[in-house]
C-alpha positions as a Markdown table, in Angstrom:
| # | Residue | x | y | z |
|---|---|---|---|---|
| 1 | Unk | 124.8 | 138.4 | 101.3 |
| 2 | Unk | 125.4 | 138.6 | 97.6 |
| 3 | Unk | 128.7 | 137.5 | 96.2 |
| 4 | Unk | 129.7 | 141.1 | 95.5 |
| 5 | Unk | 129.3 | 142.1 | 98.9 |
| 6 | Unk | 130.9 | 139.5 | 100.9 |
| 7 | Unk | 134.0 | 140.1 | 98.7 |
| 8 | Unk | 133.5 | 143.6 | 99.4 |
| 9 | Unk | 133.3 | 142.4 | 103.2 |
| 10 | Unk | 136.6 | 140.6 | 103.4 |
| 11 | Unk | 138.5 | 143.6 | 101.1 |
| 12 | Unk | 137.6 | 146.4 | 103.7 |
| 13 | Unk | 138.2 | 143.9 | 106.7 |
| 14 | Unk | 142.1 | 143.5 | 105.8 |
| 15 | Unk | 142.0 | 146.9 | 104.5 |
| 16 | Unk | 141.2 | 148.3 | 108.1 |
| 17 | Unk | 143.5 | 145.5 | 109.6 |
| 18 | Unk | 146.0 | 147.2 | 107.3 |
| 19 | Unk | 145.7 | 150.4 | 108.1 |
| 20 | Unk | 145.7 | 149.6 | 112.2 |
| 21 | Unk | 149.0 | 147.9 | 111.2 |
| 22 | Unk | 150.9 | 150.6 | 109.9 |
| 23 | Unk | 149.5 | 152.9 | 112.7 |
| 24 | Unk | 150.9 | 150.3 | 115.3 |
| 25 | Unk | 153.9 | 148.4 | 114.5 |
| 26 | Unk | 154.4 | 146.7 | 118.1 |
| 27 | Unk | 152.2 | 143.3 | 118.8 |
| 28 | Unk | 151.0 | 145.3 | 121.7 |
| 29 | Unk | 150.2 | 143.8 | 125.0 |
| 30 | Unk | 150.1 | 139.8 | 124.8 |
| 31 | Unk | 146.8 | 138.2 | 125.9 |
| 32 | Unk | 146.7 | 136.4 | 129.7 |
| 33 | Unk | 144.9 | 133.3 | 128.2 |
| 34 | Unk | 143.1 | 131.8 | 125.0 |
| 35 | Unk | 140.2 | 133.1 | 122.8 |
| 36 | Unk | 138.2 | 129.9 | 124.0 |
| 37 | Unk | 138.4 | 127.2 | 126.7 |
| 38 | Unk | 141.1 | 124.6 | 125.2 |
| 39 | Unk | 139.8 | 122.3 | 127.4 |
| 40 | Unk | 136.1 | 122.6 | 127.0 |
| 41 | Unk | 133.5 | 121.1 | 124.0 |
| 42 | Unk | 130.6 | 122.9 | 122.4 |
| 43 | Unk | 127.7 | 121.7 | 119.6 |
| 44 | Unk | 129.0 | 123.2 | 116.8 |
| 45 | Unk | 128.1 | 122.5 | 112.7 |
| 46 | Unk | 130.3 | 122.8 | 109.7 |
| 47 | Unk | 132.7 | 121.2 | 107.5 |
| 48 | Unk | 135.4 | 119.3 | 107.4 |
| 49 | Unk | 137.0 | 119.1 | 103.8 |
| 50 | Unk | 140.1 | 116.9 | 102.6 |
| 51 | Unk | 142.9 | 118.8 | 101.9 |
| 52 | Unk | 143.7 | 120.0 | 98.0 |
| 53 | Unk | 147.5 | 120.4 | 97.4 |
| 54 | Unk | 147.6 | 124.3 | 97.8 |
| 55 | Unk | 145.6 | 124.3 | 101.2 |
| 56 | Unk | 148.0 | 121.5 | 102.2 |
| 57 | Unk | 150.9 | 124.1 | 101.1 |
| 58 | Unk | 149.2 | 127.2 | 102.9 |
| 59 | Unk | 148.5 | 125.0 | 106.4 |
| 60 | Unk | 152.1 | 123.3 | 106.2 |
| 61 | Unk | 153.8 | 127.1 | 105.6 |
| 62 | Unk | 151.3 | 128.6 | 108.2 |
| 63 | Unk | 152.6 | 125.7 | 110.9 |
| 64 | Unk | 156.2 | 126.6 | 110.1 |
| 65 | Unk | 156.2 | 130.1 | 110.8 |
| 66 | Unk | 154.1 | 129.8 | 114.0 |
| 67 | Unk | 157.2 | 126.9 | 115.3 |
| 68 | Unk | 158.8 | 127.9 | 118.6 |
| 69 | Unk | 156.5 | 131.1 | 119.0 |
| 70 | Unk | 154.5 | 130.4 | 122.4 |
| 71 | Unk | 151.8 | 133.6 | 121.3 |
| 72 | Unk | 151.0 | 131.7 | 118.1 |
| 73 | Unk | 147.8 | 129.5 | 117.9 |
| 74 | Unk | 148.4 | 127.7 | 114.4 |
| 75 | Unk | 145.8 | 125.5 | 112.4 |
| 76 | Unk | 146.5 | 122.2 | 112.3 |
| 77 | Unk | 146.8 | 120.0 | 109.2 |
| 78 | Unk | 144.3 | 118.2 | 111.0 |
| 79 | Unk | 141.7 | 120.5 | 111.6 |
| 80 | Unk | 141.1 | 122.4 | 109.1 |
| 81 | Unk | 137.0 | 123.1 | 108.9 |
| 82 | Unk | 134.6 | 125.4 | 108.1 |
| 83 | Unk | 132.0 | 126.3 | 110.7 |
| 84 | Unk | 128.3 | 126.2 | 109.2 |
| 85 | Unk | 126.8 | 127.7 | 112.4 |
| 86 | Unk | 128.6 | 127.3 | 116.0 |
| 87 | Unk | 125.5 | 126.6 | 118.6 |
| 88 | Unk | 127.5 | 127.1 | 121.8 |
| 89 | Unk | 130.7 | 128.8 | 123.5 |
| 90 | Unk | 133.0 | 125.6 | 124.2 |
| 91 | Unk | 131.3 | 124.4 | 127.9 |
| 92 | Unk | 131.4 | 120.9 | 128.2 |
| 93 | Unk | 133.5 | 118.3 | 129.4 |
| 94 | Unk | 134.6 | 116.0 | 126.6 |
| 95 | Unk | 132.1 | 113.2 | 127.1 |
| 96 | Unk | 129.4 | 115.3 | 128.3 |
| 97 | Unk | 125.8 | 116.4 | 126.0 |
| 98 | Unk | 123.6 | 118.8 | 126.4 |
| 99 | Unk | 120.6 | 118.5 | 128.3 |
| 100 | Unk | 118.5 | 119.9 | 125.0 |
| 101 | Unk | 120.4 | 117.9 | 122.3 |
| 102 | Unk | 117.2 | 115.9 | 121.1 |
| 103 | Unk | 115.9 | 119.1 | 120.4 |
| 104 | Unk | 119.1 | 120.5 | 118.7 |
| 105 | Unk | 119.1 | 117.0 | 116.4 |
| 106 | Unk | 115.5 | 117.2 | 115.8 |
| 107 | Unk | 116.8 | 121.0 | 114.3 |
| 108 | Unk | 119.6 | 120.1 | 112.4 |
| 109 | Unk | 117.8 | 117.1 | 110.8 |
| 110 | Unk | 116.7 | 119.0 | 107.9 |
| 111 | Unk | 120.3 | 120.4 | 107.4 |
| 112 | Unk | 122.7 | 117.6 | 108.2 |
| 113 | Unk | 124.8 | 115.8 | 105.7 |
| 114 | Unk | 123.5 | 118.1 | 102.9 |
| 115 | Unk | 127.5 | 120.1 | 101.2 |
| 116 | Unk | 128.3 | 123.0 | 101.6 |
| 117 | Unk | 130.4 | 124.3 | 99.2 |
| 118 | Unk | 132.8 | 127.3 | 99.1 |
| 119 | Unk | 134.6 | 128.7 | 96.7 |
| 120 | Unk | 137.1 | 131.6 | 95.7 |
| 121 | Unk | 139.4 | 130.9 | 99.1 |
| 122 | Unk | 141.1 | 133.9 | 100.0 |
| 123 | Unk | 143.3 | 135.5 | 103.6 |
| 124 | Unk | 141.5 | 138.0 | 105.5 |
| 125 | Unk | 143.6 | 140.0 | 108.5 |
| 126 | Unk | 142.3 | 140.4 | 111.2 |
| 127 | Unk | 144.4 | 142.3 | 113.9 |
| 128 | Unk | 145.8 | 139.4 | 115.5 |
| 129 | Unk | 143.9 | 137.0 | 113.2 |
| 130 | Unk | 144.5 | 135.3 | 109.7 |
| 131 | Unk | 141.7 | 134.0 | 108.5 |
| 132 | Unk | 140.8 | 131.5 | 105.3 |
| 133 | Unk | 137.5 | 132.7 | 103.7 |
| 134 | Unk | 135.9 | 132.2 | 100.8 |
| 135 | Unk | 131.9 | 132.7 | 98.8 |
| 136 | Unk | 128.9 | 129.9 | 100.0 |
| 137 | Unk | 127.3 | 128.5 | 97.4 |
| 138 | Unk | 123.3 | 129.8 | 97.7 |
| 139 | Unk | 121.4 | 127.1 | 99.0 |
| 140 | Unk | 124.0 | 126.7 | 102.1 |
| 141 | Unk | 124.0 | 130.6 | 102.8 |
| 142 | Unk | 119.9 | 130.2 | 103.0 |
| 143 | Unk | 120.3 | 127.6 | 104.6 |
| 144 | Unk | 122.5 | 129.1 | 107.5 |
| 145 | Unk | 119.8 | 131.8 | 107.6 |
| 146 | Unk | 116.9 | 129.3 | 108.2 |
| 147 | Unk | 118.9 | 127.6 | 110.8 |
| 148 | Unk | 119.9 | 130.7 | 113.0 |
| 149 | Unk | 116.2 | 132.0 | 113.4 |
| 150 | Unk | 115.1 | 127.9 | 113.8 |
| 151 | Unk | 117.7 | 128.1 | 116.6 |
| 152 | Unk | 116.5 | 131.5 | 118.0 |
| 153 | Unk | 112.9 | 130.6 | 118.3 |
| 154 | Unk | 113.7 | 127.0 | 119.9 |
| 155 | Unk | 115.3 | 126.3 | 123.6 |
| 156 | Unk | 118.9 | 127.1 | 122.4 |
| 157 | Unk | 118.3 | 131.0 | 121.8 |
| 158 | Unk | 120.4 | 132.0 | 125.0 |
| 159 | Unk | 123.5 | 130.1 | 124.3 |
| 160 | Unk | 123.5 | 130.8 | 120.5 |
| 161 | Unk | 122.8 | 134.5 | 121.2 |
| 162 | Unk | 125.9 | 134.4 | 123.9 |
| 163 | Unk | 128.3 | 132.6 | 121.1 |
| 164 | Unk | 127.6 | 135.5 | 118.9 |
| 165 | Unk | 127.1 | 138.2 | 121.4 |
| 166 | Unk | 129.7 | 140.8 | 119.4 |
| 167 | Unk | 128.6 | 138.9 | 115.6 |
| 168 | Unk | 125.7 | 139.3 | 114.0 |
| 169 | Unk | 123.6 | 136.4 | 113.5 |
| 170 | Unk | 124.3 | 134.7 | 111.6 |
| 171 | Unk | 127.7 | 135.2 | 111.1 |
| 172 | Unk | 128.5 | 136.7 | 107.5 |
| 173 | Unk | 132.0 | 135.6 | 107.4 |
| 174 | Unk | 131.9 | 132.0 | 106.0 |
| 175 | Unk | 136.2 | 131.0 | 107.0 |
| 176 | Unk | 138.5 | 128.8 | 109.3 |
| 177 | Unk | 140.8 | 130.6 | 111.7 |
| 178 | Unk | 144.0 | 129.6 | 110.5 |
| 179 | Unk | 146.0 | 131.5 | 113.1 |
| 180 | Unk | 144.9 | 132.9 | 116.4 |
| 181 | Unk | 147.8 | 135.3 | 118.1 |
| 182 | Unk | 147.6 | 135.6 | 121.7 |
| 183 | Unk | 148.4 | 139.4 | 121.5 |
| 184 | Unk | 146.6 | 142.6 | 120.1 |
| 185 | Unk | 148.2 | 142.6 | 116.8 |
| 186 | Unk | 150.2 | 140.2 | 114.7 |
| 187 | Unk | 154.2 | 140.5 | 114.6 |
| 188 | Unk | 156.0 | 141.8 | 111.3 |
| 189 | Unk | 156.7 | 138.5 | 110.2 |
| 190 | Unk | 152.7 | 137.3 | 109.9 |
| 191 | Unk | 152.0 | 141.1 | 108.5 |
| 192 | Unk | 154.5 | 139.9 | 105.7 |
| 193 | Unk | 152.9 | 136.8 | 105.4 |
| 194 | Unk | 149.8 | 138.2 | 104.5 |
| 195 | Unk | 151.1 | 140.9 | 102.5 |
| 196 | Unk | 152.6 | 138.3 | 100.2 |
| 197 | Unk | 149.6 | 136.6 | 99.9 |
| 198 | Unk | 147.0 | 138.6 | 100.1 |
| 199 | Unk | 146.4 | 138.5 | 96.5 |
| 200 | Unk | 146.2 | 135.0 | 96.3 |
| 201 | Unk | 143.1 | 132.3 | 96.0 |
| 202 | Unk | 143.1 | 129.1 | 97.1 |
| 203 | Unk | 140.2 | 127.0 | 95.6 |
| 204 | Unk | 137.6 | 125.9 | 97.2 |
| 205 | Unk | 136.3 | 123.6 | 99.4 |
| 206 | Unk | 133.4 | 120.9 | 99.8 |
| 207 | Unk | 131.8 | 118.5 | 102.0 |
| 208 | Unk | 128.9 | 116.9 | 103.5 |
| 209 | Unk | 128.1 | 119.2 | 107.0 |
| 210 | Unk | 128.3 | 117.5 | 110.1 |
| 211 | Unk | 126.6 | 118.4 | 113.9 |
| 212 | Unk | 129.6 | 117.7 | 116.3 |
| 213 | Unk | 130.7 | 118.0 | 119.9 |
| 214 | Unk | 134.3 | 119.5 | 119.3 |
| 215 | Unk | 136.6 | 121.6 | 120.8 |
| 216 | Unk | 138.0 | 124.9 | 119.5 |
| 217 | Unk | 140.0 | 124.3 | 116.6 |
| 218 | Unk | 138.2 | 120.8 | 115.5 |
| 219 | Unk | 140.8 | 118.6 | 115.9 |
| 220 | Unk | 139.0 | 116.5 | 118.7 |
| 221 | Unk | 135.7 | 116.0 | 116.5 |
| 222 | Unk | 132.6 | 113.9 | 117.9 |
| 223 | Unk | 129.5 | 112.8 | 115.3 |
| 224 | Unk | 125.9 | 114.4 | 117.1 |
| 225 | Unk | 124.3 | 113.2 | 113.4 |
């Protein structure tokens, strides 16, 4: 997706999120569990950068205001990444592998410890969602591409087609979930969060990708390289 458009992507995205806001000013009906398995691992590729001094700022802030709220699924400082291509909902147990991962690592070999770079970091609201996104740098968008449809034709097809069963494939957001809120939309305080910030770029990032078993938010991270 050309620069142009994936900008144009995240603009309408908070737009709508904006304009579902001010139709609905309740949270609405708080969710019974997670958005994934806590508990449960997955293949997953991506990135994990070091943290600049202004994404050190937005994490720390983001982490206060979620304090003491039990709905509010905050980023840790910790685990901040940036998935390249997830492979699989979280499944396993922590020390179990998939039966195909010679396969999958036989894949990935032609994409693994190449950077990914992304650039012109930027929110994006989601409903219940605040998301960190930013621009690919060209040879990592192909790259992601090539992988899906290597993916799709190989062994793995069914559980990467039931990760992104509702997203196309691949995926043309290129962020980290910085907060997950267990209800159907975001209290007044994260709406003014946003709001405050929307306008606001945060760098970019870079680092070498990685093929991991992790669990949702990256902050128990296992090497598959």
């Amino acid at each position: 997706m050309p620069k142009t458009d994936l900008t144009s992507l995240y603009d309408e995205t908070s737009a709508r999120t904006l304009a579902l806001w001010r139709q609905a000013r309740s949270t609405g009906e708080a969710m019974e569990g997670d958005y994934y398995n806590k508990d449960k691992f997955a293949p997953a590729t991506g990135i994990q950068p070091p943290l600049s001094p202004a994404l050190r700022s937005l994490l720390t802030e983001v982490n206060a205001l979620a304090e003491g709220d039990p709905l509010a699924d905050a980023m840790p400082l910790d685990g901040l990444h940036f998935t390249f291509l997830a492979v699989t909902l979280p499944l396993y147990q922590r020390q179990q592998r998939p039966e195909n991962l010679a396969e999958l690592q036989t894949i990935w070999e032609a994409y693994r410890a190449k950077p990914t770079c992304i650039s012109e970091l930027q929110l994006v609201a989601l409903p219940g969602q605040l998301l960190l996104a930013g621009i690919p740098d060209k040879a990592s968008a192909a790259a992601r591409r090539e992988l899906a449809q290597r993916l799709l034709r190989s062994s793995w097809r069914d559980e990467i087609q039931a990760r992104y069963k509702n997203t196309p494939l691949p995926p043309p957001f290129w962020h980290s979930t910085l907060l997950r809120y267990r209800a159907a939309r975001l209290p007044e305080k994260w709406r003014a969060f946003f709001l405050s910030r929307q306008q606001a770029r945060y760098g970019m990032v870079s680092a070498p990708r990685q093929l991991v078993m992790t669990n949702y938010n990256w902050t128990q991270v296992e090497t598959l390289d």
